[in-house]
XYZ file of C-alpha atoms in Angstrom:
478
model
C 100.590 103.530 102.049
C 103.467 104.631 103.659
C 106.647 106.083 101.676
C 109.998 105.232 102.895
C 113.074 106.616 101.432
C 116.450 105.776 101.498
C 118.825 107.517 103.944
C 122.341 108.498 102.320
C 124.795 109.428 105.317
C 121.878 112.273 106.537
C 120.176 112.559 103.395
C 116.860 111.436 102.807
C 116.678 110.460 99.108
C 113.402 109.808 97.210
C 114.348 107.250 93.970
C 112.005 106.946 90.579
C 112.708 103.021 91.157
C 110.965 101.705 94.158
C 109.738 98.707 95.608
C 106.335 97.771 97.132
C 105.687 95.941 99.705
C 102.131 94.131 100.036
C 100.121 92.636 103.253
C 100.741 88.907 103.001
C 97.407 88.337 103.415
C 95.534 90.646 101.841
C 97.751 91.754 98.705
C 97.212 95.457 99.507
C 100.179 97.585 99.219
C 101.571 98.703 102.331
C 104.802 100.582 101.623
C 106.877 102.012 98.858
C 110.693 101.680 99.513
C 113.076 103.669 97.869
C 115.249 101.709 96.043
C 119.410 102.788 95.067
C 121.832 101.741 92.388
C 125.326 100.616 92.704
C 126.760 103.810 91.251
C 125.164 105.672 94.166
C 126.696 103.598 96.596
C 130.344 103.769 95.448
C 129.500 107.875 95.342
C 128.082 107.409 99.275
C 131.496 105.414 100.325
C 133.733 108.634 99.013
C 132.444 110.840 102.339
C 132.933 107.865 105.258
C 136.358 108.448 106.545
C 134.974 112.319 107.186
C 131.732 110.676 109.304
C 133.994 108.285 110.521
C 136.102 110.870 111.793
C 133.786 112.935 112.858
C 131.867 109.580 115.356
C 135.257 108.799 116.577
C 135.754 112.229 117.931
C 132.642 111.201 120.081
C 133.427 110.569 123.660
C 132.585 106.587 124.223
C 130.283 107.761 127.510
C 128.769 110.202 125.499
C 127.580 107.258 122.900
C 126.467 105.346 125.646
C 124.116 107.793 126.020
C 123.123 108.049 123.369
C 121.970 104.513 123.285
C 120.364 104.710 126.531
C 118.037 107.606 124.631
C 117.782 105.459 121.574
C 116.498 102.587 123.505
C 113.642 104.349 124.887
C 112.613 105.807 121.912
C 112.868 102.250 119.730
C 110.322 100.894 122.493
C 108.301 104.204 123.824
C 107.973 106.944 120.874
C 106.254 107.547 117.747
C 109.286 107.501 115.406
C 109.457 108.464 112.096
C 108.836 106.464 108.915
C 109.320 108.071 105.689
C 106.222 110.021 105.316
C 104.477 108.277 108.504
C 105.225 108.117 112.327
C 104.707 104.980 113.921
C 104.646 103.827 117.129
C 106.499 100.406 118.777
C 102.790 98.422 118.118
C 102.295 99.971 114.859
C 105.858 99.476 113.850
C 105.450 95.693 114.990
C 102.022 95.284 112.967
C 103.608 96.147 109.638
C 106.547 94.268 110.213
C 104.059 91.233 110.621
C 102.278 92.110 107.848
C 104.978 92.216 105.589
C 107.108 89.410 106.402
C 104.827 86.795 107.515
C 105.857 86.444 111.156
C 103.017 86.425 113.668
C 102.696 89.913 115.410
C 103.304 88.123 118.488
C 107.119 86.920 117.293
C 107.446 90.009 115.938
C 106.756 91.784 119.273
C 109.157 89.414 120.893
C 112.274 89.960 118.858
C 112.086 93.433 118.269
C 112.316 93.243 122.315
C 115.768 91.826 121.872
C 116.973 94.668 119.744
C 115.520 96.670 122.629
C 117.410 94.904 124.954
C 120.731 95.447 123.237
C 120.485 98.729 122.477
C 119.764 99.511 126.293
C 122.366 96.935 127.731
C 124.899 98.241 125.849
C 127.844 98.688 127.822
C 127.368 94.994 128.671
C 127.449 93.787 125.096
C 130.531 95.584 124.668
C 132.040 94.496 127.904
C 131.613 90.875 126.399
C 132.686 91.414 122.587
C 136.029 93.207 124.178
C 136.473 90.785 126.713
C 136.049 93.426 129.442
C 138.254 95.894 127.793
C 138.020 99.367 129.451
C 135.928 101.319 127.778
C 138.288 104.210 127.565
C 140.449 102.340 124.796
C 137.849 102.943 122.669
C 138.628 106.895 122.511
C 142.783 106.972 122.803
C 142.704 103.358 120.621
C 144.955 101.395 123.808
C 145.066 100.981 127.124
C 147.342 99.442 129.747
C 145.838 95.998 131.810
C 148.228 94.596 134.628
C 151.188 96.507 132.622
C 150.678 95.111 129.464
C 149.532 97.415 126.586
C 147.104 96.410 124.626
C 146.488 98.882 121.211
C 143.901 98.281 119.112
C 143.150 99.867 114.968
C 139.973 100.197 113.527
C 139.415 97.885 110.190
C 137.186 100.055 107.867
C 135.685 103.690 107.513
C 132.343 101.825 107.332
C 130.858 98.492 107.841
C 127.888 96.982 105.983
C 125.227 95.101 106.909
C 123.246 93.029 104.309
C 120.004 92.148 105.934
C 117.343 89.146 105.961
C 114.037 89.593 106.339
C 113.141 86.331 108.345
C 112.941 87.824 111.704
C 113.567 90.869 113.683
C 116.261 89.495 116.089
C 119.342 89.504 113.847
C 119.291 93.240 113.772
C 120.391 92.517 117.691
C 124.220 91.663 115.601
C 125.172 94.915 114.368
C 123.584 97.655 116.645
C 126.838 97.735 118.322
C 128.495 99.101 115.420
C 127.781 102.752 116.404
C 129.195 102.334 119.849
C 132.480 100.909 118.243
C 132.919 104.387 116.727
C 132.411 102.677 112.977
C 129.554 104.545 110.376
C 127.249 101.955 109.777
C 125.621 101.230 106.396
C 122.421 99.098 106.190
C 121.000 97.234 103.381
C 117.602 96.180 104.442
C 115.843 92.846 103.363
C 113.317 93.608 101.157
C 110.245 92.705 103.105
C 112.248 93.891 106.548
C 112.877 97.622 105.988
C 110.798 98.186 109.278
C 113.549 97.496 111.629
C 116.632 98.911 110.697
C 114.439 102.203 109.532
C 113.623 102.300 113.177
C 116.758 101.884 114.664
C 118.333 104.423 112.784
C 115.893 106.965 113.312
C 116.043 106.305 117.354
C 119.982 106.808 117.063
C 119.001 109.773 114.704
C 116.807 110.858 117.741
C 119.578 110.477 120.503
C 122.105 112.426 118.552
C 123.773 110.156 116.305
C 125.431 112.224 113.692
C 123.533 111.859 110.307
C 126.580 111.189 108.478
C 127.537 107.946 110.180
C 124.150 106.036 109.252
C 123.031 104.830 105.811
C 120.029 103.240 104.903
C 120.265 101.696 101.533
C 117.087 99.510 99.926
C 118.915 98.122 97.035
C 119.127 94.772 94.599
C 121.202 92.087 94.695
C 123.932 93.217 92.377
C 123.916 96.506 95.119
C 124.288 94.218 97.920
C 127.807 92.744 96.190
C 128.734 96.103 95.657
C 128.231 96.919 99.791
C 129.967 93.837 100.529
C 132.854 94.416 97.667
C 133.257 98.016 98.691
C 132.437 98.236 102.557
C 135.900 97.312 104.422
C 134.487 95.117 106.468
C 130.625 93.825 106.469
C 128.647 90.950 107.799
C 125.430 88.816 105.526
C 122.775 87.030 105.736
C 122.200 83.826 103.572
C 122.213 80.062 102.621
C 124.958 77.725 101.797
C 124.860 78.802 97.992
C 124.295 82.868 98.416
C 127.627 83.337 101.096
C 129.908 81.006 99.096
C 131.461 84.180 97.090
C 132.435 84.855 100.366
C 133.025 82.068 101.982
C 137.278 83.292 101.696
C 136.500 86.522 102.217
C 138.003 87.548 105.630
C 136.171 91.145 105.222
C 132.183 89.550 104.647
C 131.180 88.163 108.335
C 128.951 85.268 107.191
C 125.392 84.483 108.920
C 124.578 81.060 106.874
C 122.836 78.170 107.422
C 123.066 76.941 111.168
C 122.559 72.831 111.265
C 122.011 73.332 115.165
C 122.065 70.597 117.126
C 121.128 68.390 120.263
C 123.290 65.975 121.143
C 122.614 63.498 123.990
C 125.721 61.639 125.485
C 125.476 58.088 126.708
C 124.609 59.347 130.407
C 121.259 60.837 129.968
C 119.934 58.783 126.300
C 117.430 57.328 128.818
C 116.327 60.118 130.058
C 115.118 62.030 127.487
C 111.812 62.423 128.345
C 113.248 65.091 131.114
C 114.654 66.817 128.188
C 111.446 67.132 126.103
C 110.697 70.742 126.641
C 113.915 71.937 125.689
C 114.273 69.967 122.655
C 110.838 71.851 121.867
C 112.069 74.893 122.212
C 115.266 74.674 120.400
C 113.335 72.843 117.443
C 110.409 75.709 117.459
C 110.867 78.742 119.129
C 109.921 81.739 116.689
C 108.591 79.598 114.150
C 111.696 77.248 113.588
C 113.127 80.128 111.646
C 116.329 80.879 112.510
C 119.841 79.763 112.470
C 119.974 78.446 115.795
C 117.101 76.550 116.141
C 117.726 73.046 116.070
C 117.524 70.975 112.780
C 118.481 68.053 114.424
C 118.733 65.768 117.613
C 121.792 63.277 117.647
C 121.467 60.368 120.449
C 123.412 56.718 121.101
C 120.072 55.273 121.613
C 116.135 55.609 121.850
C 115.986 57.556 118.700
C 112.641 55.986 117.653
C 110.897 56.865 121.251
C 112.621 60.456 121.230
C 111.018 61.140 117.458
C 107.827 60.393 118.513
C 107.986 62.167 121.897
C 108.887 65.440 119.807
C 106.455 64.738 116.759
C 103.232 64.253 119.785
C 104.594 67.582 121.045
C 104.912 69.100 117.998
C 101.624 67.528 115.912
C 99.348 69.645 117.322
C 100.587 72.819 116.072
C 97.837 74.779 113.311
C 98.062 77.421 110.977
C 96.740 80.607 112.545
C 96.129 84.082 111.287
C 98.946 86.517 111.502
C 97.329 88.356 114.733
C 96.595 85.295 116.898
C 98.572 85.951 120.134
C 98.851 81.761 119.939
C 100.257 81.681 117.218
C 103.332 78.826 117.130
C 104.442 78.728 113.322
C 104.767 81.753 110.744
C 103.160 81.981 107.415
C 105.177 82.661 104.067
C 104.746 85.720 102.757
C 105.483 84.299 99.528
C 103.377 80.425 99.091
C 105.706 79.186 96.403
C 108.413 78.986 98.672
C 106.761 76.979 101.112
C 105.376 74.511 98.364
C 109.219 74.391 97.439
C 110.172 73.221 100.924
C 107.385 70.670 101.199
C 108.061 68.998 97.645
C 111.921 68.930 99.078
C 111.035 66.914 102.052
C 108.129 64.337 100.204
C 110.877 63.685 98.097
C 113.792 63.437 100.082
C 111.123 60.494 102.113
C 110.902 58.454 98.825
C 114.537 57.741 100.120
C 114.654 54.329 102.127
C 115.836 55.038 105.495
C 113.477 58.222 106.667
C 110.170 58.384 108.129
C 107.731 61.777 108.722
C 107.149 60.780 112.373
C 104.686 63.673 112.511
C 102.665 63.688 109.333
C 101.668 60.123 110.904
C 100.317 61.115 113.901
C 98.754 64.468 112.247
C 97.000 62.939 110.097
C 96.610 66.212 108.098
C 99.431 67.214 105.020
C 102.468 69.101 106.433
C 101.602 72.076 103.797
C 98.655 74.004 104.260
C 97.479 77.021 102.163
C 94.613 79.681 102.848
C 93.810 82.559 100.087
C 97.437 84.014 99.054
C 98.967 82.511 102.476
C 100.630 78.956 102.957
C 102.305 77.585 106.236
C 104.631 74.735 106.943
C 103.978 72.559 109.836
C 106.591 71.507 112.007
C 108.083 68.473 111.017
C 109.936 65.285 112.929
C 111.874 63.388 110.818
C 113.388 60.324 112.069
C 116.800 59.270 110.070
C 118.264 55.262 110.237
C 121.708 57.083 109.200
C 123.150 60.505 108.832
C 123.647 60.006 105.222
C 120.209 60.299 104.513
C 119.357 63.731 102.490
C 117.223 64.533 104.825
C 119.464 64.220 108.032
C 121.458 67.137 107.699
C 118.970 70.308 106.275
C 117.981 73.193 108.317
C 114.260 74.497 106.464
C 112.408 78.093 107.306
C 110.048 76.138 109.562
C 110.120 73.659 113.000
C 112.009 70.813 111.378
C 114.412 68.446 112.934
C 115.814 65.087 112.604
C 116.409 62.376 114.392
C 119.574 60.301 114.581
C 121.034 57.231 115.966
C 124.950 56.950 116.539
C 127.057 56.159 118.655
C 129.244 58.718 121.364
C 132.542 57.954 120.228
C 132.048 58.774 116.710
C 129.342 61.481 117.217
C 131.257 65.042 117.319
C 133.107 63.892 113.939
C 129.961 62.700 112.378
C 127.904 65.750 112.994
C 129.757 68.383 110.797
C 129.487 72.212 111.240
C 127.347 73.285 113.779
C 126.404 76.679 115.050
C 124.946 76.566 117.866
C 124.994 72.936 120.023
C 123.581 71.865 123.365
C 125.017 68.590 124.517
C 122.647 67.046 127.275
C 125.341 64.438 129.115
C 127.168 64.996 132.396
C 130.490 62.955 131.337
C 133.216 64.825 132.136
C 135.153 63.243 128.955
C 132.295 63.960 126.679
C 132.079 67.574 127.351
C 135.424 67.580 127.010
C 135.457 66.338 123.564
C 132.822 68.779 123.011
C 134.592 71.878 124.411
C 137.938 70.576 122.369
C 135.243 70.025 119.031
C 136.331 72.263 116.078
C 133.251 72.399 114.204
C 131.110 73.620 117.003
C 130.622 77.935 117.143
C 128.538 78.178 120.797
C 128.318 75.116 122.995
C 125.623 74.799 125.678
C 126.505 72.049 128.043
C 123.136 71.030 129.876
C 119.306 71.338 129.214
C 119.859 74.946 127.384
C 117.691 75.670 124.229
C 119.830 75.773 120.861
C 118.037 79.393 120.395
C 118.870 80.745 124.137
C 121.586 83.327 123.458
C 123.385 85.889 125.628
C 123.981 89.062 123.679
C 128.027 89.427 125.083
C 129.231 86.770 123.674
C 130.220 86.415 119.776
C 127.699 84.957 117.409
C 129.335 83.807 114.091
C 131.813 85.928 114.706
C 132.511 88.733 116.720
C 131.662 92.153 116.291
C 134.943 93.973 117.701
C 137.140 91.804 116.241
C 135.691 92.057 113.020
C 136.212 96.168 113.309
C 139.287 96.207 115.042
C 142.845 94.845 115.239
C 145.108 94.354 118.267
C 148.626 96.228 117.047
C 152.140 96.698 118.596
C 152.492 100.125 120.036
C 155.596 101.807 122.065
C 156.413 104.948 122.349
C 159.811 106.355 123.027
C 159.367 109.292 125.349
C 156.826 107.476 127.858
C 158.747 104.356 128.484
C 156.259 103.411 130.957
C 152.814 103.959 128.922
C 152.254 106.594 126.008
């Protein structure tokens, strides 16, 4: 079993309290985590503003670097891990085991935290809006004779972490490169990840002082977001809506993705099929941007069952299976929660399991300690059907009937929608929609992201502020 302490701004700290993680499939205890209180928190906040200091001194090129080192060793090196070093396949295998994701979805999003940390410059070229990098180290810069002066935020900024899937930890690897200490509270079955990260930074010269590691309990995760000047979290609906006002808590909720076909190309949905798949059940259905739902002015009853053949033949299959197409859940009450949800939301007139029909088998199947949901067409006669707007930890979507006109107000907040139509006026009313975060216009995946571009927010913005500045004895600059 490997033993995983906390890191406290560059020191390794050993708790009394910790807690243990378990194989999902086999019970046996995998890790020990090292779990802190509250108290020690507020005591680890006194010493940012000297780390913060101390990164911002850092040349910008010279943390670019640094990333370019960190990269490699993320994907290439044994790293450390508490009183273990893994390597990238080992480091995958007990992320899998942990969580419940299939190694091979693990494998593939732990790529995409690869991918940021060695595209870097490029990320940050996007969340600045090409701002020269340069700016960064005097805080302003002059573009076509207009100064632009930026301020950072916070000494520190927290991240409160899921443990659903690998990928997210793509949001706040930047953070370092923005010259802000970063503080991470891992998910509880997720430590894997941002352990890794930190010690590749760690590796590539990242001063200890600007990187925290901090296992902790709920009532510890307030305190990071209540005490952390600026932060971003991970939850549903009910969890982020303490926060929901707070301007300093970046909020990663619930995503109610969307396809939306326009009146153009409702007939030809068939050509749309495979992206509608992917959207709906790419890395198990389980994250925000998958697609919970597919909005159309007509043929939704042919377009449900032309997703639920697609999708019906999906099985459970163990963790290791490189086919693997839907993840397990670590924890089988949760998934017999989600099933009993949708049975009864269908004893509603007005909603049919499109799927479960042509399956022939129950949606909810359970092996030994392990139980996995499979994915699930739902096809809605109106949108005020409980079951037409919920996003579930699985591939689930619904399928609804209304007309263009009416459509973008109908559909409500939507993180992440791709609107299949070539109507010039339609994807105008789309690009002019205030309730949509990223817009794909075309046969684009809901799930297909580009890395420079903000994602429920964005990062720099979130750390920095545009100010005035003038100076009096350099009229022309500073």
């Amino acid at each position: 079993m490997i033993r995983i302490p906390a890191l406290r701004f560059g020191k390794p700290y050993t708790s009394l309290e910790k807690a243990t993680l378990v194989h999902h499939v086999t019970g046996e205890p995998v890790a020990e985590v090292s779990q802190v209180t509250g108290s020690m928190i507020a005591r680890d906040l006194g010493s940012v503003a000297r780390a913060h200091k101390e990164l911002a001194a850092i040349p910008v090129r010279d943390l670019l670097a640094m990333y370019e080192k960190a990269a490699d060793y993320f994907l290439n090196a044994a790293l450390p891990c508490g009183d273990a070093e893994l390597t990238f396949d080992q480091y995958v295998r007990n992320l899998s085991s942990t969580t419940g994701s299939p190694v091979v979805f693990c494998d593939r999003n732990a790529r995409k935290v690869h991918y940021v940390l060695s595209h870097i410059e490029e990320v940050i070229g996007g969340l600045t809006r090409g701002l020269p990098l340069d700016a960064l180290d005097a805080g302003y810069t002059t573009r076509g004779g207009r100064m632009q002066a930026f301020y950072p935020t916070t000494d520190v900024f927290g991240a409160v972490l899921p443990s659903n899937s690998p990928g997210v930890h793509s949001l706040w690897v930047p953070t370092i490169a923005f010259k802000i200490p970063l503080l991470v509270k891992p998910g509880r079955e997720e430590p894997w990840t941002p352990y890794r990260v930190l010690q590749a930074f760690l590796k590539a010269g990242v001063p200890a002082s600007a990187l925290a590691f901090l296992p902790t309990d709920h009532a510890g995760a307030a305190d990071i977001l209540r005490l952390c000047g600026r932060s971003m979290a991970f939850g549903d609906d009910r969890t982020m809506a303490p926060y929901k006002s707070d301007h300093r808590v970046e909020i990663h909720g619930t995503g109610y993705s969307k396809f939306i076909f326009g009146e153009d190309q409702a007939d030809q949905w068939e050509k749309h099929l495979d992206v509608m798949v992917e959207g709906i059940a790419a890395n198990g259905g389980r994250a925000c941007v998958n697609a919970s739902a597919v909005w159309t002015p007509r043929n939704a009853d042919a377009i449900a069952e032309g997703l639920a053949k697609r999708l019906a033949g999906a099985k459970a299959r163990p963790w290791d299976d490189p086919a693997c197409e839907v993840s397990a859940f670590a924890n089988p009450s949760v998934a017999e929660a989600i099933n009993n949800m949708i049975d009864e939301g269908l004893k509603e007139p007005g909603a049919v399991d499109v799927t479960q029909k042509l399956r022939g088998t129950p949606r909810l199947v359970k092996e030994g300690r392990v139980a996995w949901l499979l994915p699930t067409i739902v096809r809605c006669e109106s949108p005020d059907h409980p079951l037409a707007n919920k996003e579930f930890l699985f591939p689930y979507a619904s399928v609804i009937e209304w007309p263009q006109q009416d459509v973008l107000k109908r559909i409500g907040y939507t993180l992440a929608a791709t609107v299949l139509s070539d109507d010039p006026a339609f994807i105008a009313d789309a690009l002019a929609c205030p309730t949509v975060e990223r817009l794909n216009i075309g046969p684009l995946p809901t799930n297909r992201l580009t890395w420079d571009q903000p994602h429920e927010g964005n990062l720099f913005t979130h750390l920095y502020k545009q100010r005035a500045l003038q100076h009096a004895r350099t009229p022309a600059g500073v």
